Amino acid sequence: MTRVIFTSGVTAGHIYVVDPAGNGDYSTIQAAINAAYNQAPSASQPWLILITPDTYPENLILRDHVHLAGICVERGAIIHPTSGAVISGGAECQLSNLKLGGNSSPMLELTNLAGKTLRLKNVVMEADTDAINGIYAATGTIIIERSTLQVGGKVILGKASGGTVKVYYSRLRRYTETSGTSQAAIEMLAGQTLEIYHSIIRNEANAGAGILFSGAPTLAKVYHSIVTKSAGGTYSIDASAAMTLRMAATVVNADIDTGDISGYTDYTIDANC
């Protein structure tokens, strides 16, 4: 069955279809994004780009209020450039029902999101090779919902103070890579916000924590989730400075860094989780 799962207030006249076979409005995603942006989209009058199942070797630049969605949930559209980031910059928009692939680090360079929110919903992100980072998160807000993101490097790497990352019902995985580099699946900087709900954060590489706070965050929450360190890691959740964490109904495979982390921390240690 083919369905499009997307609700954003888009009207029928504000939709472009991308189909490389020539059965849509445009044959490339970027051409459709640019055309929609030329129509002056807004929060109350957004545009939607529907993408037919195919592989698109594109490096995308997103635009505010121009949303992207794969038409077919089961087969999906694959955005996989031959080199460079899949997405550079960032915008106030949503990506849904898409698979993102690539061989360059980072795959999503979301460093220009100040005052904006980018949402990934029902998105699969997979790197071709190990040691590739997934998302660079700076200012603005990134929401990851019902998605699966897996790379050999850091799945999310904070790049600037003031940014926010929220994860809901998702699976973020750093898989085994050959270099043996010690790094966390998620690493956030001082002054950033991280909120994780009903999700699984796994570090399956040789070394590193599940989550590392390399400075005191503005806000940190982990609720109803699983967080695991690598085989050679020390803590499931590590910190390099004193910080406060709100943590409830969460399972970890090793202790958290209680020397630096304080606050309300309700968790269970299960080495086999």
PDB file of C-alpha atoms in Angstrom:
ATOM      1  CA  MET A   1       0.000   0.000   0.000  1.00  0.00           C
ATOM      2  CA  THR A   2       1.257   3.468  -0.864  1.00  0.00           C
ATOM      3  CA  ARG A   3       0.529   6.327   1.513  1.00  0.00           C
ATOM      4  CA  VAL A   4       1.870   9.756   2.244  1.00  0.00           C
ATOM      5  CA  ILE A   5       2.020  10.589   5.953  1.00  0.00           C
ATOM      6  CA  PHE A   6       2.260  14.347   6.175  1.00  0.00           C
ATOM      7  CA  THR A   7       0.198  17.091   7.737  1.00  0.00           C
ATOM      8  CA  SER A   8       1.484  20.642   7.653  1.00  0.00           C
ATOM      9  CA  GLY A   9      -1.367  22.805   6.435  1.00  0.00           C
ATOM     10  CA  VAL A  10      -0.310  22.447   2.797  1.00  0.00           C
ATOM     11  CA  THR A  11      -3.069  23.162   0.293  1.00  0.00           C
ATOM     12  CA  ALA A  12      -3.519  21.248  -2.972  1.00  0.00           C
ATOM     13  CA  GLY A  13      -2.231  24.132  -5.066  1.00  0.00           C
ATOM     14  CA  HIS A  14       1.036  24.265  -3.139  1.00  0.00           C
ATOM     15  CA  ILE A  15       2.461  20.883  -4.125  1.00  0.00           C
ATOM     16  CA  TYR A  16       5.136  19.931  -6.635  1.00  0.00           C
ATOM     17  CA  VAL A  17       5.918  16.341  -7.602  1.00  0.00           C
ATOM     18  CA  VAL A  18       9.457  15.197  -8.374  1.00  0.00           C
ATOM     19  CA  ASP A  19       9.835  12.273 -10.786  1.00  0.00           C
ATOM     20  CA  PRO A  20      13.023  11.571 -12.779  1.00  0.00           C
ATOM     21  CA  ALA A  21      10.914   9.630 -15.300  1.00  0.00           C
ATOM     22  CA  GLY A  22       9.169  12.849 -16.321  1.00  0.00           C
ATOM     23  CA  ASN A  23       5.763  12.172 -14.813  1.00  0.00           C
ATOM     24  CA  GLY A  24       5.949  15.005 -12.273  1.00  0.00           C
ATOM     25  CA  ASP A  25       6.559  18.734 -12.215  1.00  0.00           C
ATOM     26  CA  TYR A  26      10.353  18.456 -11.885  1.00  0.00           C
ATOM     27  CA  SER A  27      12.997  15.770 -12.326  1.00  0.00           C
ATOM     28  CA  THR A  28      15.244  16.902  -9.454  1.00  0.00           C
ATOM     29  CA  ILE A  29      14.466  17.728  -5.849  1.00  0.00           C
ATOM     30  CA  GLN A  30      16.500  20.938  -5.775  1.00  0.00           C
ATOM     31  CA  ALA A  31      14.719  22.321  -8.851  1.00  0.00           C
ATOM     32  CA  ALA A  32      11.381  21.726  -7.130  1.00  0.00           C
ATOM     33  CA  ILE A  33      12.603  23.323  -3.881  1.00  0.00           C
ATOM     34  CA  ASN A  34      13.802  26.418  -5.758  1.00  0.00           C
ATOM     35  CA  ALA A  35      10.554  26.708  -7.694  1.00  0.00           C
ATOM     36  CA  ALA A  36       8.462  26.446  -4.540  1.00  0.00           C
ATOM     37  CA  TYR A  37      10.634  29.000  -2.764  1.00  0.00           C
ATOM     38  CA  ASN A  38      10.067  31.437  -5.620  1.00  0.00           C
ATOM     39  CA  GLN A  39       6.356  31.308  -4.714  1.00  0.00           C
ATOM     40  CA  ALA A  40       7.144  33.052  -1.394  1.00  0.00           C
ATOM     41  CA  PRO A  41       6.038  30.282   1.005  1.00  0.00           C
ATOM     42  CA  SER A  42       5.272  31.174   4.617  1.00  0.00           C
ATOM     43  CA  ALA A  43       4.330  29.471   7.868  1.00  0.00           C
ATOM     44  CA  SER A  44       0.641  29.827   6.980  1.00  0.00           C
ATOM     45  CA  GLN A  45       1.137  29.038   3.276  1.00  0.00           C
ATOM     46  CA  PRO A  46       3.827  26.343   3.051  1.00  0.00           C
ATOM     47  CA  TRP A  47       4.747  24.275   0.000  1.00  0.00           C
ATOM     48  CA  LEU A  48       5.242  20.513  -0.190  1.00  0.00           C
ATOM     49  CA  ILE A  49       7.601  18.617  -2.485  1.00  0.00           C
ATOM     50  CA  LEU A  50       6.396  15.038  -3.053  1.00  0.00           C
ATOM     51  CA  ILE A  51       9.231  12.755  -4.160  1.00  0.00           C
ATOM     52  CA  THR A  52       8.657   9.543  -6.122  1.00  0.00           C
ATOM     53  CA  PRO A  53      10.656   6.380  -5.298  1.00  0.00           C
ATOM     54  CA  ASP A  54      14.106   6.598  -6.900  1.00  0.00           C
ATOM     55  CA  THR A  55      17.701   7.392  -5.980  1.00  0.00           C
ATOM     56  CA  TYR A  56      18.568  11.089  -6.200  1.00  0.00           C
ATOM     57  CA  PRO A  57      22.320  11.952  -6.341  1.00  0.00           C
ATOM     58  CA  GLU A  58      21.780  15.469  -5.010  1.00  0.00           C
ATOM     59  CA  ASN A  59      23.317  17.822  -2.453  1.00  0.00           C
ATOM     60  CA  LEU A  60      20.330  19.749  -1.161  1.00  0.00           C
ATOM     61  CA  ILE A  61      19.934  23.284   0.110  1.00  0.00           C
ATOM     62  CA  LEU A  62      16.662  23.546   2.003  1.00  0.00           C
ATOM     63  CA  ARG A  63      14.347  26.554   2.072  1.00  0.00           C
ATOM     64  CA  ASP A  64      12.026  27.874   4.764  1.00  0.00           C
ATOM     65  CA  HIS A  65       8.464  26.488   4.642  1.00  0.00           C
ATOM     66  CA  VAL A  66       9.237  24.117   1.756  1.00  0.00           C
ATOM     67  CA  HIS A  67       8.700  20.582   3.079  1.00  0.00           C
ATOM     68  CA  LEU A  68       9.958  17.333   1.524  1.00  0.00           C
ATOM     69  CA  ALA A  69       8.143  13.991   1.683  1.00  0.00           C
ATOM     70  CA  GLY A  70       8.587  10.643  -0.014  1.00  0.00           C
ATOM     71  CA  ILE A  71       5.405   9.579  -1.779  1.00  0.00           C
ATOM     72  CA  CYS A  72       5.794   5.865  -1.074  1.00  0.00           C
ATOM     73  CA  VAL A  73       6.318   4.921   2.556  1.00  0.00           C
ATOM     74  CA  GLU A  74       7.173   1.282   1.769  1.00  0.00           C
ATOM     75  CA  ARG A  75       9.758   1.827  -1.002  1.00  0.00           C
ATOM     76  CA  GLY A  76      10.822   5.372  -0.280  1.00  0.00           C
ATOM     77  CA  ALA A  77      12.932   7.971  -2.022  1.00  0.00           C
ATOM     78  CA  ILE A  78      16.698   7.781  -1.472  1.00  0.00           C
ATOM     79  CA  ILE A  79      18.776  10.964  -1.455  1.00  0.00           C
ATOM     80  CA  HIS A  80      22.375   9.908  -1.943  1.00  0.00           C
ATOM     81  CA  PRO A  81      24.942  12.354  -3.384  1.00  0.00           C
ATOM     82  CA  THR A  82      28.172  11.062  -4.862  1.00  0.00           C
ATOM     83  CA  SER A  83      30.140  13.338  -2.515  1.00  0.00           C
ATOM     84  CA  GLY A  84      29.574  16.159  -0.041  1.00  0.00           C
ATOM     85  CA  ALA A  85      26.830  16.633   2.537  1.00  0.00           C
ATOM     86  CA  VAL A  86      23.328  15.411   1.745  1.00  0.00           C
ATOM     87  CA  ILE A  87      22.003  18.670   3.206  1.00  0.00           C
ATOM     88  CA  SER A  88      23.876  21.882   3.919  1.00  0.00           C
ATOM     89  CA  GLY A  89      22.604  24.828   5.912  1.00  0.00           C
ATOM     90  CA  GLY A  90      19.125  24.201   7.235  1.00  0.00           C
ATOM     91  CA  ALA A  91      15.667  25.742   7.098  1.00  0.00           C
ATOM     92  CA  GLU A  92      12.278  25.927   8.829  1.00  0.00           C
ATOM     93  CA  CYS A  93      10.824  22.769   7.285  1.00  0.00           C
ATOM     94  CA  GLN A  94      10.126  19.055   7.625  1.00  0.00           C
ATOM     95  CA  LEU A  95      11.642  16.019   5.908  1.00  0.00           C
ATOM     96  CA  SER A  96       9.556  12.853   6.054  1.00  0.00           C
ATOM     97  CA  ASN A  97       9.440   9.346   4.572  1.00  0.00           C
ATOM     98  CA  LEU A  98      12.972   9.629   3.142  1.00  0.00           C
ATOM     99  CA  LYS A  99      16.195   7.635   3.205  1.00  0.00           C
ATOM    100  CA  LEU A 100      19.437   9.619   3.359  1.00  0.00           C
ATOM    101  CA  GLY A 101      22.723   8.030   2.309  1.00  0.00           C
ATOM    102  CA  GLY A 102      26.221   9.324   1.763  1.00  0.00           C
ATOM    103  CA  ASN A 103      29.966   8.927   2.002  1.00  0.00           C
ATOM    104  CA  SER A 104      31.012  12.379   3.246  1.00  0.00           C
ATOM    105  CA  SER A 105      31.107  13.766   6.787  1.00  0.00           C
ATOM    106  CA  PRO A 106      28.862  15.231   8.024  1.00  0.00           C
ATOM    107  CA  MET A 107      25.854  13.910   6.181  1.00  0.00           C
ATOM    108  CA  LEU A 108      23.629  16.749   7.436  1.00  0.00           C
ATOM    109  CA  GLU A 109      25.444  20.018   8.080  1.00  0.00           C
ATOM    110  CA  LEU A 110      22.688  21.916   9.885  1.00  0.00           C
ATOM    111  CA  THR A 111      24.695  24.927  10.997  1.00  0.00           C
ATOM    112  CA  ASN A 112      22.430  27.807   9.889  1.00  0.00           C
ATOM    113  CA  LEU A 113      19.252  27.167  11.855  1.00  0.00           C
ATOM    114  CA  ALA A 114      19.214  30.189  14.164  1.00  0.00           C
ATOM    115  CA  GLY A 115      15.604  30.818  15.209  1.00  0.00           C
ATOM    116  CA  LYS A 116      14.335  27.926  13.074  1.00  0.00           C
ATOM    117  CA  THR A 117      13.179  24.327  13.523  1.00  0.00           C
ATOM    118  CA  LEU A 118      14.031  21.455  11.197  1.00  0.00           C
ATOM    119  CA  ARG A 119      12.079  18.235  11.731  1.00  0.00           C
ATOM    120  CA  LEU A 120      13.078  14.745  10.559  1.00  0.00           C
ATOM    121  CA  LYS A 121      10.107  12.375  10.653  1.00  0.00           C
ATOM    122  CA  ASN A 122      10.151   8.751   9.480  1.00  0.00           C
ATOM    123  CA  VAL A 123      13.650   9.286   8.111  1.00  0.00           C
ATOM    124  CA  VAL A 124      16.356   6.638   7.726  1.00  0.00           C
ATOM    125  CA  MET A 125      19.962   7.848   7.576  1.00  0.00           C
ATOM    126  CA  GLU A 126      22.794   5.418   6.806  1.00  0.00           C
ATOM    127  CA  ALA A 127      26.436   6.172   6.005  1.00  0.00           C
ATOM    128  CA  ASP A 128      28.257   4.165   3.326  1.00  0.00           C
ATOM    129  CA  THR A 129      31.494   3.862   5.292  1.00  0.00           C
ATOM    130  CA  ASP A 130      32.584   4.108   8.910  1.00  0.00           C
ATOM    131  CA  ALA A 131      33.978   7.181  10.698  1.00  0.00           C
ATOM    132  CA  ILE A 132      31.388   9.425   9.010  1.00  0.00           C
ATOM    133  CA  ASN A 133      29.466  11.807  11.270  1.00  0.00           C
ATOM    134  CA  GLY A 134      25.728  12.128  10.913  1.00  0.00           C
ATOM    135  CA  ILE A 135      24.370  15.546  11.947  1.00  0.00           C
ATOM    136  CA  TYR A 136      26.207  18.738  12.838  1.00  0.00           C
ATOM    137  CA  ALA A 137      23.875  20.676  15.133  1.00  0.00           C
ATOM    138  CA  ALA A 138      24.518  24.339  15.859  1.00  0.00           C
ATOM    139  CA  THR A 139      21.939  27.041  16.659  1.00  0.00           C
ATOM    140  CA  GLY A 140      18.227  26.520  16.173  1.00  0.00           C
ATOM    141  CA  THR A 141      16.207  23.360  16.858  1.00  0.00           C
ATOM    142  CA  ILE A 142      16.404  19.891  15.311  1.00  0.00           C
ATOM    143  CA  ILE A 143      13.549  17.474  16.034  1.00  0.00           C
ATOM    144  CA  ILE A 144      14.054  13.798  15.220  1.00  0.00           C
ATOM    145  CA  GLU A 145      10.859  11.757  15.342  1.00  0.00           C
ATOM    146  CA  ARG A 146      10.253   8.059  14.600  1.00  0.00           C
ATOM    147  CA  SER A 147      13.518   7.865  12.668  1.00  0.00           C
ATOM    148  CA  THR A 148      16.537   5.574  12.451  1.00  0.00           C
ATOM    149  CA  LEU A 149      19.966   7.188  12.158  1.00  0.00           C
ATOM    150  CA  GLN A 150      23.115   5.073  12.031  1.00  0.00           C
ATOM    151  CA  VAL A 151      26.699   5.989  11.194  1.00  0.00           C
ATOM    152  CA  GLY A 152      30.206   4.960  12.214  1.00  0.00           C
ATOM    153  CA  GLY A 153      31.136   8.346  13.657  1.00  0.00           C
ATOM    154  CA  LYS A 154      29.063  10.609  15.880  1.00  0.00           C
ATOM    155  CA  VAL A 155      25.370  10.390  15.076  1.00  0.00           C
ATOM    156  CA  ILE A 156      24.865  13.939  16.402  1.00  0.00           C
ATOM    157  CA  LEU A 157      27.673  16.403  17.076  1.00  0.00           C
ATOM    158  CA  GLY A 158      26.939  19.758  18.673  1.00  0.00           C
ATOM    159  CA  LYS A 159      28.787  22.602  16.963  1.00  0.00           C
ATOM    160  CA  ALA A 160      27.677  25.817  18.693  1.00  0.00           C
ATOM    161  CA  SER A 161      26.165  26.996  21.961  1.00  0.00           C
ATOM    162  CA  GLY A 162      22.441  27.722  21.928  1.00  0.00           C
ATOM    163  CA  GLY A 163      21.251  24.832  19.786  1.00  0.00           C
ATOM    164  CA  THR A 164      18.544  22.317  20.717  1.00  0.00           C
ATOM    165  CA  VAL A 165      18.130  18.673  19.709  1.00  0.00           C
ATOM    166  CA  LYS A 166      14.967  16.742  20.567  1.00  0.00           C
ATOM    167  CA  VAL A 167      14.605  13.023  19.882  1.00  0.00           C
ATOM    168  CA  TYR A 168      11.287  11.139  20.031  1.00  0.00           C
ATOM    169  CA  TYR A 169      10.592   7.436  19.417  1.00  0.00           C
ATOM    170  CA  SER A 170      13.794   7.027  17.410  1.00  0.00           C
ATOM    171  CA  ARG A 171      16.850   4.818  17.176  1.00  0.00           C
ATOM    172  CA  LEU A 172      20.300   6.433  16.979  1.00  0.00           C
ATOM    173  CA  ARG A 173      23.192   4.013  16.510  1.00  0.00           C
ATOM    174  CA  ARG A 174      26.940   4.365  16.185  1.00  0.00           C
ATOM    175  CA  TYR A 175      27.980   1.077  14.632  1.00  0.00           C
ATOM    176  CA  THR A 176      31.304  -0.752  14.761  1.00  0.00           C
ATOM    177  CA  GLU A 177      34.064   1.070  12.862  1.00  0.00           C
ATOM    178  CA  THR A 178      37.632   0.034  12.119  1.00  0.00           C
ATOM    179  CA  SER A 179      39.669   2.961  13.469  1.00  0.00           C
ATOM    180  CA  GLY A 180      38.864   2.327  17.133  1.00  0.00           C
ATOM    181  CA  THR A 181      38.303   6.042  17.756  1.00  0.00           C
ATOM    182  CA  SER A 182      36.815   6.797  21.163  1.00  0.00           C
ATOM    183  CA  GLN A 183      33.767   8.996  20.607  1.00  0.00           C
ATOM    184  CA  ALA A 184      30.170   9.091  21.741  1.00  0.00           C
ATOM    185  CA  ALA A 185      27.091   8.386  19.671  1.00  0.00           C
ATOM    186  CA  ILE A 186      25.854  11.862  20.670  1.00  0.00           C
ATOM    187  CA  GLU A 187      28.153  14.692  21.742  1.00  0.00           C
ATOM    188  CA  MET A 188      26.754  18.039  22.875  1.00  0.00           C
ATOM    189  CA  LEU A 189      28.577  21.271  23.686  1.00  0.00           C
ATOM    190  CA  ALA A 190      28.185  23.646  26.611  1.00  0.00           C
ATOM    191  CA  GLY A 191      25.085  25.800  26.339  1.00  0.00           C
ATOM    192  CA  GLN A 192      23.147  23.356  24.141  1.00  0.00           C
ATOM    193  CA  THR A 193      19.909  21.506  24.941  1.00  0.00           C
ATOM    194  CA  LEU A 194      19.328  17.776  24.490  1.00  0.00           C
ATOM    195  CA  GLU A 195      15.975  16.075  25.124  1.00  0.00           C
ATOM    196  CA  ILE A 196      15.455  12.358  24.477  1.00  0.00           C
ATOM    197  CA  TYR A 197      12.115  10.582  24.877  1.00  0.00           C
ATOM    198  CA  HIS A 198      11.186   6.921  24.239  1.00  0.00           C
ATOM    199  CA  SER A 199      14.300   6.326  22.141  1.00  0.00           C
ATOM    200  CA  ILE A 200      17.322   4.038  21.874  1.00  0.00           C
ATOM    201  CA  ILE A 201      20.839   5.496  21.768  1.00  0.00           C
ATOM    202  CA  ARG A 202      23.502   2.846  21.149  1.00  0.00           C
ATOM    203  CA  ASN A 203      27.256   3.019  20.752  1.00  0.00           C
ATOM    204  CA  GLU A 204      28.331  -0.301  19.238  1.00  0.00           C
ATOM    205  CA  ALA A 205      31.810   0.854  18.222  1.00  0.00           C
ATOM    206  CA  ASN A 206      35.071   0.028  20.013  1.00  0.00           C
ATOM    207  CA  ALA A 207      35.156   2.945  22.447  1.00  0.00           C
ATOM    208  CA  GLY A 208      33.056   5.849  23.690  1.00  0.00           C
ATOM    209  CA  ALA A 209      29.918   6.703  25.637  1.00  0.00           C
ATOM    210  CA  GLY A 210      26.345   6.638  24.453  1.00  0.00           C
ATOM    211  CA  ILE A 211      26.038  10.374  25.214  1.00  0.00           C
ATOM    212  CA  LEU A 212      28.834  12.812  26.026  1.00  0.00           C
ATOM    213  CA  PHE A 213      28.294  16.325  27.349  1.00  0.00           C
ATOM    214  CA  SER A 214      31.585  18.095  26.637  1.00  0.00           C
ATOM    215  CA  GLY A 215      30.358  21.122  28.609  1.00  0.00           C
ATOM    216  CA  ALA A 216      27.435  21.997  30.882  1.00  0.00           C
ATOM    217  CA  PRO A 217      24.207  21.984  28.829  1.00  0.00           C
ATOM    218  CA  THR A 218      21.422  24.518  29.187  1.00  0.00           C
ATOM    219  CA  LEU A 219      19.006  21.606  29.606  1.00  0.00           C
ATOM    220  CA  ALA A 220      19.421  17.825  29.429  1.00  0.00           C
ATOM    221  CA  LYS A 221      16.586  15.270  29.662  1.00  0.00           C
ATOM    222  CA  VAL A 222      16.525  11.525  29.028  1.00  0.00           C
ATOM    223  CA  TYR A 223      13.133   9.900  29.661  1.00  0.00           C
ATOM    224  CA  HIS A 224      11.868   6.344  29.020  1.00  0.00           C
ATOM    225  CA  SER A 225      14.868   5.456  26.861  1.00  0.00           C
ATOM    226  CA  ILE A 226      17.821   3.076  26.508  1.00  0.00           C
ATOM    227  CA  VAL A 227      21.376   4.454  26.373  1.00  0.00           C
ATOM    228  CA  THR A 228      24.390   2.166  25.932  1.00  0.00           C
ATOM    229  CA  LYS A 229      28.129   2.746  25.837  1.00  0.00           C
ATOM    230  CA  SER A 230      30.579   0.864  23.616  1.00  0.00           C
ATOM    231  CA  ALA A 231      32.490  -2.216  24.802  1.00  0.00           C
ATOM    232  CA  GLY A 232      35.539  -0.074  25.590  1.00  0.00           C
ATOM    233  CA  GLY A 233      33.647   2.887  27.013  1.00  0.00           C
ATOM    234  CA  THR A 234      33.495   3.854  30.676  1.00  0.00           C
ATOM    235  CA  TYR A 235      30.086   5.509  31.090  1.00  0.00           C
ATOM    236  CA  SER A 236      26.775   5.234  29.279  1.00  0.00           C
ATOM    237  CA  ILE A 237      26.349   8.984  29.801  1.00  0.00           C
ATOM    238  CA  ASP A 238      29.585  10.916  30.286  1.00  0.00           C
ATOM    239  CA  ALA A 239      30.369  14.560  31.070  1.00  0.00           C
ATOM    240  CA  SER A 240      33.526  16.644  31.074  1.00  0.00           C
ATOM    241  CA  ALA A 241      32.148  19.346  33.385  1.00  0.00           C
ATOM    242  CA  ALA A 242      29.680  19.604  36.251  1.00  0.00           C
ATOM    243  CA  MET A 243      26.125  19.510  34.910  1.00  0.00           C
ATOM    244  CA  THR A 244      22.503  18.748  35.759  1.00  0.00           C
ATOM    245  CA  LEU A 245      20.599  15.904  34.107  1.00  0.00           C
ATOM    246  CA  ARG A 246      16.927  15.013  34.364  1.00  0.00           C
ATOM    247  CA  MET A 247      16.641  11.282  33.793  1.00  0.00           C
ATOM    248  CA  ALA A 248      13.690   8.970  34.409  1.00  0.00           C
ATOM    249  CA  ALA A 249      12.648   5.394  33.592  1.00  0.00           C
ATOM    250  CA  THR A 250      15.798   4.863  31.541  1.00  0.00           C
ATOM    251  CA  VAL A 251      17.970   1.759  31.167  1.00  0.00           C
ATOM    252  CA  VAL A 252      21.746   1.938  30.647  1.00  0.00           C
ATOM    253  CA  ASN A 253      24.357  -0.805  30.221  1.00  0.00           C
ATOM    254  CA  ALA A 254      26.856   0.944  32.532  1.00  0.00           C
ATOM    255  CA  ASP A 255      26.715   3.693  35.124  1.00  0.00           C
ATOM    256  CA  ILE A 256      26.603   7.392  34.281  1.00  0.00           C
ATOM    257  CA  ASP A 257      29.376   9.799  35.256  1.00  0.00           C
ATOM    258  CA  THR A 258      28.081  10.651  38.721  1.00  0.00           C
ATOM    259  CA  GLY A 259      31.262  12.604  39.460  1.00  0.00           C
ATOM    260  CA  ASP A 260      30.109  15.348  37.083  1.00  0.00           C
ATOM    261  CA  ILE A 261      26.398  14.610  36.612  1.00  0.00           C
ATOM    262  CA  SER A 262      23.846  15.506  39.267  1.00  0.00           C
ATOM    263  CA  GLY A 263      20.109  16.137  39.344  1.00  0.00           C
ATOM    264  CA  TYR A 264      17.123  13.802  39.264  1.00  0.00           C
ATOM    265  CA  THR A 265      18.509  10.589  37.765  1.00  0.00           C
ATOM    266  CA  ASP A 266      16.177   7.594  37.886  1.00  0.00           C
ATOM    267  CA  TYR A 267      17.779   4.789  35.875  1.00  0.00           C
ATOM    268  CA  THR A 268      18.503   1.076  35.906  1.00  0.00           C
ATOM    269  CA  ILE A 269      21.791  -0.535  34.976  1.00  0.00           C
ATOM    270  CA  ASP A 270      21.457  -3.672  32.848  1.00  0.00           C
ATOM    271  CA  ALA A 271      24.711  -4.821  31.262  1.00  0.00           C
ATOM    272  CA  ASN A 272      22.756  -6.880  28.722  1.00  0.00           C
ATOM    273  CA  CYS A 273      20.391  -4.203  27.479  1.00  0.00           C
TER     274      CYS A 273
END
